[in-house]
Tab-separated table of C-alpha atoms and ligand atoms in Angstrom:
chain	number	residue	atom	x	y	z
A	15	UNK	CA	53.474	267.652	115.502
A	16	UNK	CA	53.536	264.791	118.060
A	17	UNK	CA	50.776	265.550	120.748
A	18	UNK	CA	48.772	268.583	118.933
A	19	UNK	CA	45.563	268.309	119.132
A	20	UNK	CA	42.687	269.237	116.012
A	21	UNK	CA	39.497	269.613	115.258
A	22	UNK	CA	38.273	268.356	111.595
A	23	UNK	CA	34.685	269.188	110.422
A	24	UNK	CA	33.431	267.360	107.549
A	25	UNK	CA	35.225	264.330	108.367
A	26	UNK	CA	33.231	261.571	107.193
A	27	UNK	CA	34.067	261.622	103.597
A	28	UNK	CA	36.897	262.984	100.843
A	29	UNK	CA	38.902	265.710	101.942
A	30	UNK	CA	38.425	265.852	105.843
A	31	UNK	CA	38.357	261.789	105.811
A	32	UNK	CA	42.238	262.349	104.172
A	33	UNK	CA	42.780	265.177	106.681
A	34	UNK	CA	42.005	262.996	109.436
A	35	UNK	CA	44.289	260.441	108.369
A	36	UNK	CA	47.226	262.369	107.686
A	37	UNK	CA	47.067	264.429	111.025
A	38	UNK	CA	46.637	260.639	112.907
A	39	UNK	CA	49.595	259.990	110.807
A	40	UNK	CA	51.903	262.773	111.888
A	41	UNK	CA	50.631	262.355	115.354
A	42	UNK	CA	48.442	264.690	116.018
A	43	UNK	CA	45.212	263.855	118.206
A	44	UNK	CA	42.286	264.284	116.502
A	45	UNK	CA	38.520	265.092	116.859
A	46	UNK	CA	36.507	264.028	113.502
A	47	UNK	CA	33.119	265.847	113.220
A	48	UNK	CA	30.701	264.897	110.999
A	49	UNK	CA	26.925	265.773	110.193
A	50	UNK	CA	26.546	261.569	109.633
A	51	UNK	CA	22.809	262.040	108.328
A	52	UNK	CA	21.465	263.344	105.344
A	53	UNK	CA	20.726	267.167	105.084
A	54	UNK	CA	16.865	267.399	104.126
A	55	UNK	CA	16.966	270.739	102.503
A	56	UNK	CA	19.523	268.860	99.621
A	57	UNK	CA	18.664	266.227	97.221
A	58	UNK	CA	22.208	264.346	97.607
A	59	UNK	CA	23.681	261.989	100.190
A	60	UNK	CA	25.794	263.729	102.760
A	61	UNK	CA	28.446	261.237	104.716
A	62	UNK	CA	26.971	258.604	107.039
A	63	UNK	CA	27.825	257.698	110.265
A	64	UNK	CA	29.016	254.472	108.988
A	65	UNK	CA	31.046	256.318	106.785
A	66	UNK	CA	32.673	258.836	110.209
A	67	UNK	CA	33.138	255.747	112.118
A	68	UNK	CA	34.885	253.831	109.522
A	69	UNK	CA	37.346	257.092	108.860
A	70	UNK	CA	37.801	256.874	112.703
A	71	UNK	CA	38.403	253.264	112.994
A	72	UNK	CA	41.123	253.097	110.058
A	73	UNK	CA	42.990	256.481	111.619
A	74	UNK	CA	43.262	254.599	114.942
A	75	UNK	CA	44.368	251.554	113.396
A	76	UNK	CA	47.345	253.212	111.590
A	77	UNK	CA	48.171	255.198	114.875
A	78	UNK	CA	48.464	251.982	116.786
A	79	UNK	CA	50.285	250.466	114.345
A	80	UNK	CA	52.446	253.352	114.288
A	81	UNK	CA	52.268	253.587	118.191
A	82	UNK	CA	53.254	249.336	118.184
A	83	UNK	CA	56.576	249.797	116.135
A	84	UNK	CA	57.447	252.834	118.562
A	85	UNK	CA	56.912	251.155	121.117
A	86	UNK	CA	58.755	247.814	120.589
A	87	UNK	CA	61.678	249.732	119.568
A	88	UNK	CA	64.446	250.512	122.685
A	89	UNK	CA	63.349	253.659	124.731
A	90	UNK	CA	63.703	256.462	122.269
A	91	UNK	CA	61.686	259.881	122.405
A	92	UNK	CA	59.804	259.066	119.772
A	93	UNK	CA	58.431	255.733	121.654
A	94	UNK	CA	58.254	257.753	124.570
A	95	UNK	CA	55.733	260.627	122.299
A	96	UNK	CA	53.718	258.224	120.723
A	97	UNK	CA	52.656	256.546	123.911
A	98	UNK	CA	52.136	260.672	125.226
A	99	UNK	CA	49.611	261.410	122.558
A	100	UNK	CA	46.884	258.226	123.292
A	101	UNK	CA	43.862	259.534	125.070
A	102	UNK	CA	43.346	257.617	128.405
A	103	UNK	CA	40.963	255.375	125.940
A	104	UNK	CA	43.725	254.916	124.052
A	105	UNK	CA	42.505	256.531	120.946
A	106	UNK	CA	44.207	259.271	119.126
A	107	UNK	CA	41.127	259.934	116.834
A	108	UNK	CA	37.688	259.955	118.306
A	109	UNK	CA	34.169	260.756	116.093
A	110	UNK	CA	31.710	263.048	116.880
A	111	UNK	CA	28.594	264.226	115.461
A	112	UNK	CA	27.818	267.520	114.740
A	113	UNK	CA	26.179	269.859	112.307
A	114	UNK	CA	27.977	272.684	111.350
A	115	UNK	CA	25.111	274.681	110.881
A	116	UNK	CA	24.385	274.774	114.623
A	117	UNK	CA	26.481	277.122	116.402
A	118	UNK	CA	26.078	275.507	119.666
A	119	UNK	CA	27.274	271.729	118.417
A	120	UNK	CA	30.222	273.292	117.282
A	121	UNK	CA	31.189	274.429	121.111
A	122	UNK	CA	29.988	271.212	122.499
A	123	UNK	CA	32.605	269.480	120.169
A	124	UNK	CA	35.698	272.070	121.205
A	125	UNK	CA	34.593	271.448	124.695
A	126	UNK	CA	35.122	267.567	124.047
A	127	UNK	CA	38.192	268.010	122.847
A	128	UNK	CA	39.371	270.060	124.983
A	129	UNK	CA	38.092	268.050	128.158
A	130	UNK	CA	39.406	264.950	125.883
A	131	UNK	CA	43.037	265.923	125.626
A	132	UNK	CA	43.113	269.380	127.188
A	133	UNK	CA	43.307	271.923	124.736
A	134	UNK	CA	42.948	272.628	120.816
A	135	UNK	CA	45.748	273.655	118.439
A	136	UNK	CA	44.007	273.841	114.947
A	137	UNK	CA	40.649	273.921	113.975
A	138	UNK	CA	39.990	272.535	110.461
A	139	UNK	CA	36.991	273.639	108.744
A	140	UNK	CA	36.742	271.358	105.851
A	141	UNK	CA	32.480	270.213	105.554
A	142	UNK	CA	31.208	271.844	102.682
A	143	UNK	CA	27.889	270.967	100.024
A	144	UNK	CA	27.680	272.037	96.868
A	145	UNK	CA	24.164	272.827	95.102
A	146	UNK	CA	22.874	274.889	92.144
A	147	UNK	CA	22.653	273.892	88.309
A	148	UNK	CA	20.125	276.585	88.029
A	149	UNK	CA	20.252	280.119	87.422
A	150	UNK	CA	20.652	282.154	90.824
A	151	UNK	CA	16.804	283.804	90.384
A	152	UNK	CA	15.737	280.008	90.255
A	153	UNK	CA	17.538	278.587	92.917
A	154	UNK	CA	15.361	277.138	95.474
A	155	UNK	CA	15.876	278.864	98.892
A	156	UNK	CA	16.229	276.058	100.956
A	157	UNK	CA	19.236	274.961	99.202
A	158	UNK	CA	20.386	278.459	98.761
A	159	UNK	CA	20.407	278.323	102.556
A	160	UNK	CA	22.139	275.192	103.197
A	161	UNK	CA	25.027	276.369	100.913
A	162	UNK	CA	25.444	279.224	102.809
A	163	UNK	CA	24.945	277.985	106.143
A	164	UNK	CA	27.045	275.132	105.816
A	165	UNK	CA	30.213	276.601	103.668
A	166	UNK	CA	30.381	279.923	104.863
A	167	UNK	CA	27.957	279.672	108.214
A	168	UNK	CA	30.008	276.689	109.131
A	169	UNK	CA	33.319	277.546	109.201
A	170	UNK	CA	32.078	281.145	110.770
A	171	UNK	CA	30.524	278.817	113.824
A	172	UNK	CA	33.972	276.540	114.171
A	173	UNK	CA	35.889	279.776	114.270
A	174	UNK	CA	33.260	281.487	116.596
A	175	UNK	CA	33.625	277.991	118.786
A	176	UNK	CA	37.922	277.301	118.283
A	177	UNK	CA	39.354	280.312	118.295
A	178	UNK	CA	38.864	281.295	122.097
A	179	UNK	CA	39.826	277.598	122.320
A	180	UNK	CA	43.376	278.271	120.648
A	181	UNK	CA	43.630	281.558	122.926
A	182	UNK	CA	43.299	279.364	125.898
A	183	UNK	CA	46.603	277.864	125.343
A	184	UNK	CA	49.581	279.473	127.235
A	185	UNK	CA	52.258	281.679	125.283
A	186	UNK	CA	54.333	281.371	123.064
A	187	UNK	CA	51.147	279.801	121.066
A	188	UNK	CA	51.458	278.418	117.296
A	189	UNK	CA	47.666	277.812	117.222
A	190	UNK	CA	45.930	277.436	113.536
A	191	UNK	CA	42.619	278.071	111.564
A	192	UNK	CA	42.530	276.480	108.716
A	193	UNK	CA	39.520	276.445	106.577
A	194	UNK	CA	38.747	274.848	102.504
A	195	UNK	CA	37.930	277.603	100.172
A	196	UNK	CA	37.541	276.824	96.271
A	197	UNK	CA	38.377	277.796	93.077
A	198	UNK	CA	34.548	279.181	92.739
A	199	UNK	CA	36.016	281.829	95.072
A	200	UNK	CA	37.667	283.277	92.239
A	201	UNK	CA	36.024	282.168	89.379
A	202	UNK	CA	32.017	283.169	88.223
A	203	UNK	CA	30.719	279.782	87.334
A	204	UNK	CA	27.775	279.804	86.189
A	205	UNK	CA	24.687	277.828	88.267
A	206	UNK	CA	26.867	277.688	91.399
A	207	UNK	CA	26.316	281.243	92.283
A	208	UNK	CA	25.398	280.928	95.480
A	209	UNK	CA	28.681	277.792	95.976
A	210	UNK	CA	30.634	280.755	94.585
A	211	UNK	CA	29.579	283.573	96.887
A	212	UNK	CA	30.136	281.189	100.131
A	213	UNK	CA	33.496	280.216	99.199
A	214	UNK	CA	34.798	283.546	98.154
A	215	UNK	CA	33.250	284.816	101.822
A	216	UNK	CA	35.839	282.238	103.250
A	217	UNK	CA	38.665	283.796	101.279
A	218	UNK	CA	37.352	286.986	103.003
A	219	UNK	CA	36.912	285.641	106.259
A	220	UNK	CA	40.423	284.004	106.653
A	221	UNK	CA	42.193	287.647	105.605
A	222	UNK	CA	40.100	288.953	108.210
A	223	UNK	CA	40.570	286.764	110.878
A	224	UNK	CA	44.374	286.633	110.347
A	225	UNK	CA	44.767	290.279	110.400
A	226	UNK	CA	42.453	289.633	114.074
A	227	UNK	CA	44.730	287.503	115.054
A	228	UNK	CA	47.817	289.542	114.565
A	229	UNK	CA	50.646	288.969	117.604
A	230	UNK	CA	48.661	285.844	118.948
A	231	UNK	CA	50.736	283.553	117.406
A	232	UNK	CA	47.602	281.765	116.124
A	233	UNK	CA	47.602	282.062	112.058
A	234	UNK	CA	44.094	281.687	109.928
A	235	UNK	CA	44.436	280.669	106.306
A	236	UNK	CA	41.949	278.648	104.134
A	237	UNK	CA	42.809	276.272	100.898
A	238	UNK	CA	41.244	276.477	97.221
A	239	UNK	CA	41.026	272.869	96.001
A	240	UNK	CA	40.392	272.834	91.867
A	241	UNK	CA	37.857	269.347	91.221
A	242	UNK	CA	38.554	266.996	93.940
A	243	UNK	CA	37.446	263.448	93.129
A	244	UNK	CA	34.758	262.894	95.570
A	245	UNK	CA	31.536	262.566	95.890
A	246	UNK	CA	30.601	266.689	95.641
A	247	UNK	CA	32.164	266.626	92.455
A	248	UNK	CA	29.913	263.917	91.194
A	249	UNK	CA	27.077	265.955	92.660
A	250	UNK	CA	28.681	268.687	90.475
A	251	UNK	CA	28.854	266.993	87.560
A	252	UNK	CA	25.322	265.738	87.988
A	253	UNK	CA	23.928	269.522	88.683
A	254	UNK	CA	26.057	269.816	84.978
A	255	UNK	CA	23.875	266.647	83.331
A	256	UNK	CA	27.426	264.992	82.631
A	257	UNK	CA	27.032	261.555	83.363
A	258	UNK	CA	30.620	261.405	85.698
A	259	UNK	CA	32.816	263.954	87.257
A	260	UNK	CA	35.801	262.759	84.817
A	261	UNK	CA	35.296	265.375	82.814
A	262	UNK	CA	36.279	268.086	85.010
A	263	UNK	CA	39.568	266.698	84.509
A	264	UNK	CA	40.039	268.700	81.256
A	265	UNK	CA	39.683	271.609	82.460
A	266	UNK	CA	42.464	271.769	84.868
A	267	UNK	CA	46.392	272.490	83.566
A	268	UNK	CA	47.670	269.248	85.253
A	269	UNK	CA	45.213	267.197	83.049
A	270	UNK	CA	43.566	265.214	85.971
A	271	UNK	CA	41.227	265.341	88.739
A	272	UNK	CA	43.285	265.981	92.053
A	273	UNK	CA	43.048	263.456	94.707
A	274	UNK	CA	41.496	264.440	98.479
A	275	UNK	CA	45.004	263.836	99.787
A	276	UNK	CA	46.450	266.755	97.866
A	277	UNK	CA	44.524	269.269	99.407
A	278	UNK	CA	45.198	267.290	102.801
A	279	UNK	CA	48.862	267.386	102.734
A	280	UNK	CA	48.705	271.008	101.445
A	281	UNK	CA	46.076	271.446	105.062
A	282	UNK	CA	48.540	269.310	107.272
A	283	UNK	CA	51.980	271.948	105.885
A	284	UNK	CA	49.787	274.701	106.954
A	285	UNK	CA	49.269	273.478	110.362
A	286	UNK	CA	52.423	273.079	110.933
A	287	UNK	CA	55.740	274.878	112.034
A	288	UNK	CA	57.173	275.447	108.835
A	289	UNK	CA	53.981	277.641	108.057
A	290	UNK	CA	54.708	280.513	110.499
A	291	UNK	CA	54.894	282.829	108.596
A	292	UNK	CA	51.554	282.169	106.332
A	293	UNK	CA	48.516	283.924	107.850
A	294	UNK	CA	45.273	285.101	106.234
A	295	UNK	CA	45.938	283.674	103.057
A	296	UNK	CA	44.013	281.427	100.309
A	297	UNK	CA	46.712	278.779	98.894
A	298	UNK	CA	45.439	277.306	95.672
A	299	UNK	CA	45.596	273.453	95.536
A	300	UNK	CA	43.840	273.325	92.281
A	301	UNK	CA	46.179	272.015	89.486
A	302	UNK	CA	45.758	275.633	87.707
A	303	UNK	CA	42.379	275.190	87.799
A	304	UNK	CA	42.093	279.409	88.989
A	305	UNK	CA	44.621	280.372	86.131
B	7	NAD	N1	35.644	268.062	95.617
B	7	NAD	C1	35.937	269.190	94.992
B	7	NAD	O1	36.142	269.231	93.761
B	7	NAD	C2	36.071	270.464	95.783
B	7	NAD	C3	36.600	271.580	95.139
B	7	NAD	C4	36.741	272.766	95.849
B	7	NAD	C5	36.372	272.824	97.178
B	7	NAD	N2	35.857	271.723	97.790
B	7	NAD	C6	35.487	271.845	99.201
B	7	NAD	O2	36.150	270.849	99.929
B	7	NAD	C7	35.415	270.586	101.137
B	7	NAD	C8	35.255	269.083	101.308
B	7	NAD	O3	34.422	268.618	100.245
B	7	NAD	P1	34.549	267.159	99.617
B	7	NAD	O4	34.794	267.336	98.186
B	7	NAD	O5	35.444	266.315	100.440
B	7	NAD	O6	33.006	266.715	99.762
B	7	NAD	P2	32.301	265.428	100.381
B	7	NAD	O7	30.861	265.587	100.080
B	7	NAD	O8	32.993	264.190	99.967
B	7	NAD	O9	32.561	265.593	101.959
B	7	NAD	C9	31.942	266.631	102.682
B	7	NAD	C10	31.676	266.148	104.113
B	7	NAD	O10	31.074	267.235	104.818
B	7	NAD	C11	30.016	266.715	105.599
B	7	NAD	N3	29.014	267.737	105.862
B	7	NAD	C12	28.177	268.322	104.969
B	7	NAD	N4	27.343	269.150	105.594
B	7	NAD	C13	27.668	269.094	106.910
B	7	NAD	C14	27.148	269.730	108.062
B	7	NAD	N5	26.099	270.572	107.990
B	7	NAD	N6	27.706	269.461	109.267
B	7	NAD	C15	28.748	268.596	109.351
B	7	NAD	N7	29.272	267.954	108.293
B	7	NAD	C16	28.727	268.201	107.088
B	7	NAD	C17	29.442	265.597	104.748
B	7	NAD	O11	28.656	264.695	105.513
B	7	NAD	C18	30.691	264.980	104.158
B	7	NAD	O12	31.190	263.948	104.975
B	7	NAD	C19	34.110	271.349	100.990
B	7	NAD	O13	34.175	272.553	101.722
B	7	NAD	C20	34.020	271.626	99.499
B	7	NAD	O14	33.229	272.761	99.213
B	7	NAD	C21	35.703	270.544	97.120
C-alpha cells in the first residue's frame, strides 16, 4: 500500500483518528479532515483542533520512525518506498479542516490532496454524530438536521468530491470508497430514529455506488461498527440516562465494547488489494451486535 494516497473525514477522534494511524502505518499518505470546532446545532463536544493536530502529529511520528529504520537499513526497496511516499514537506499525514456538511470544503480538501501528492486512491468517510433520546415526533429539527447532514449528507458530499478524483487516475485503477455505516442500519432502536435512517441510507448508498462503479476498477463499500468505545457512544449512553457507555457492552455476543481499531483494521483490509473483489457491500464489525 506503499505510496497510496487517502482521504479520512472525521479524523480528529475514535475511529478515523485509528484509521489515520493505521493507513500512516501501512504507508499510505494521508489527508486527515476534521470539523475541529463544535457543531452549534448539537449539545455535545465534537473533536477539536487540538485533538486533529495531535492525531496528525503522532501518525507522522510513527511514519518517520518507520521511514528512519528504512532508511538506515542497506538500499532495499522498501528504504527506497518509504523515502517515495514523504510529501516534499516531508509529511506523510497532513490535517485539514473541513465540515462535511459543506459540499464545497469537501472539494477544496480532494484538491489538496491531490495537488499535495498528485492523486487520491480511497476516500474514507468515517465523521459521523449521533443525537436523539427522544421520540422521532419530538426530535428537535436542528439536530434532526445535523444527523442527517453530517452521516448521510457527508459521506454523499466526499463521494460527490472523491470519486471523479479516483477516476482521474490512469487504468488499470484499484481506487476505493469506503464509508462507516452502523448497526442502527439494521436495527430499529428506539430514540435514534433519525441516527438509524442516516446510516441505513449509507448501506443504500454504497450498493448503489458500487453497482455505478461497475468496470472502473474503483470498489464502494461501507462498515457497520456495533458500540465503539468513544466518545459518541458516551453521548449515546448519555441520550440513554446511563451514567457510562459500559453498558452497551452486554448487549453485544463478544461481551465487550469493540475498540476504534477494530473497525480500522477491518477499513484498512478493504482498501486494500486483497479486497478486489468486495464492492457495494456493508461488512459488520460489530461483535454480533446486528444478530
Ligand atoms: N462509536 C460507536 O459505537 C459507533 C457505532 C457505529 C457507528 N459509528 C460511526 O463511526 C463513525 C465514527 O464515530 P466515532 O465513534 O469515532 O465518533 P467520535 O465522535 O469519536 O468521532 C467523530 C469525529 O467526526 C468529526 N465530525 C463530526 N461532525 C463533523 C463534520 N460536520 N465535519 C467534519 N468532521 C466532523 C468529529 O469532530 C469527530 O472527530 C461515525 O460515522 C459513527 O456514526 C460509531
Amino acid at each position: 500500500m506503499t505510496g497510496r494516497v487517502a482521504i479520512v473525514t472525521g479524523a480528529g477522534r475514535g475511529i478515523g483518528a485509528a484509521t489515520v494511524h493505521q493507513l500512516a502505518d501501512a504507508g499510505w499518505s494521508v489527508l486527515a479532515v476534521d470539523r475541529g470546532t463544535p457543531d452549534p446545532d448539537l449539545p455535545y463536544e465534537l473533536g477539536s483542533g487540538t485533538d486533529l493536530e495531535a492525531v496528525v502529529a503522532e501518525a507522522n511520528r510513527r511514519a518517520s520512525a518507520a521511514h528512519a529504520g528504512a532508511a538506515g537499513r542497506s538500499r532495499t526497496e522498501r528504504g527506497e518506498r518509504a523515502a517515495d511516499r514523504l510529501s516534499p514537506a516531508g509529511h506523510p499525514v497532513r490535517a485539514w479542516f473541513a465540515d462535511v456538511r459543506d459540499p464545497n470544503a469537501l472539494v477544496e480538501a480532494v484538491a489538496a490532496a491531490e495537488s499535495e501528492w498528485g492523486g487520491v486512491d480511497a476516500a474514507f468517510a468515517v465523521a459521523g454524530v449521533i443525537a436523539g433520546g427522544v421520540p422521532l415526533w419530538d426530535m428537535p429539527i436542528e439536530q434532526e438536521r445535523a444527523v442527517l447532514d453530517v452521516c448521510l449528507g457527508g459521506v454523499i458530499n466526499l463521494a460527490r468530491a472523491a470519486v471523479p478524483a479516483l477516476l482521474r487516475r490512469p487504468e488499470p485503477r484499484s481506487g476505493r470508497f469506503l464509508a462507516v455505516a452502523s448497526a442502527a442500519a439494521t436495527k430499529g432502536l428506539p430514540m435514534l430514529a433519525v441516527y438509524c435512517a442516516a446510516k441505513a441510507g449509507v448501506a443504500g448508498l454504497v450498493r448503489s455506488l458500487g453497482a455505478e462503479l461497475g468496470g472502473t476498477g474503483i470498489t464502494a463499500n461501507a462498515v457497520s461498527p456495533g458500540s465503539t468505545d468513544t466518545a459518541l457512544l458516551t453521548e449515546t449512553a448519555r441520550l440513554y440516562g446511563l451514567p457510562t457507555a459500559k453498558g452497551f457492552a452486554m448487549q453485544q455476543p463478544i461481551g465487550r465494547l469493540l475498540e476504534p481499531g477494530e473497525i480500522a483494521s477491518v477499513l484498512t483490509f478493504l482498501a486494500g488489494a486483497g479486497a478486489d473483489a468486495v464492492t457495494g457491500a456493508t461488512v459488520a464489525v460489530d461483535g454480533g451486535l446486528a444478530l
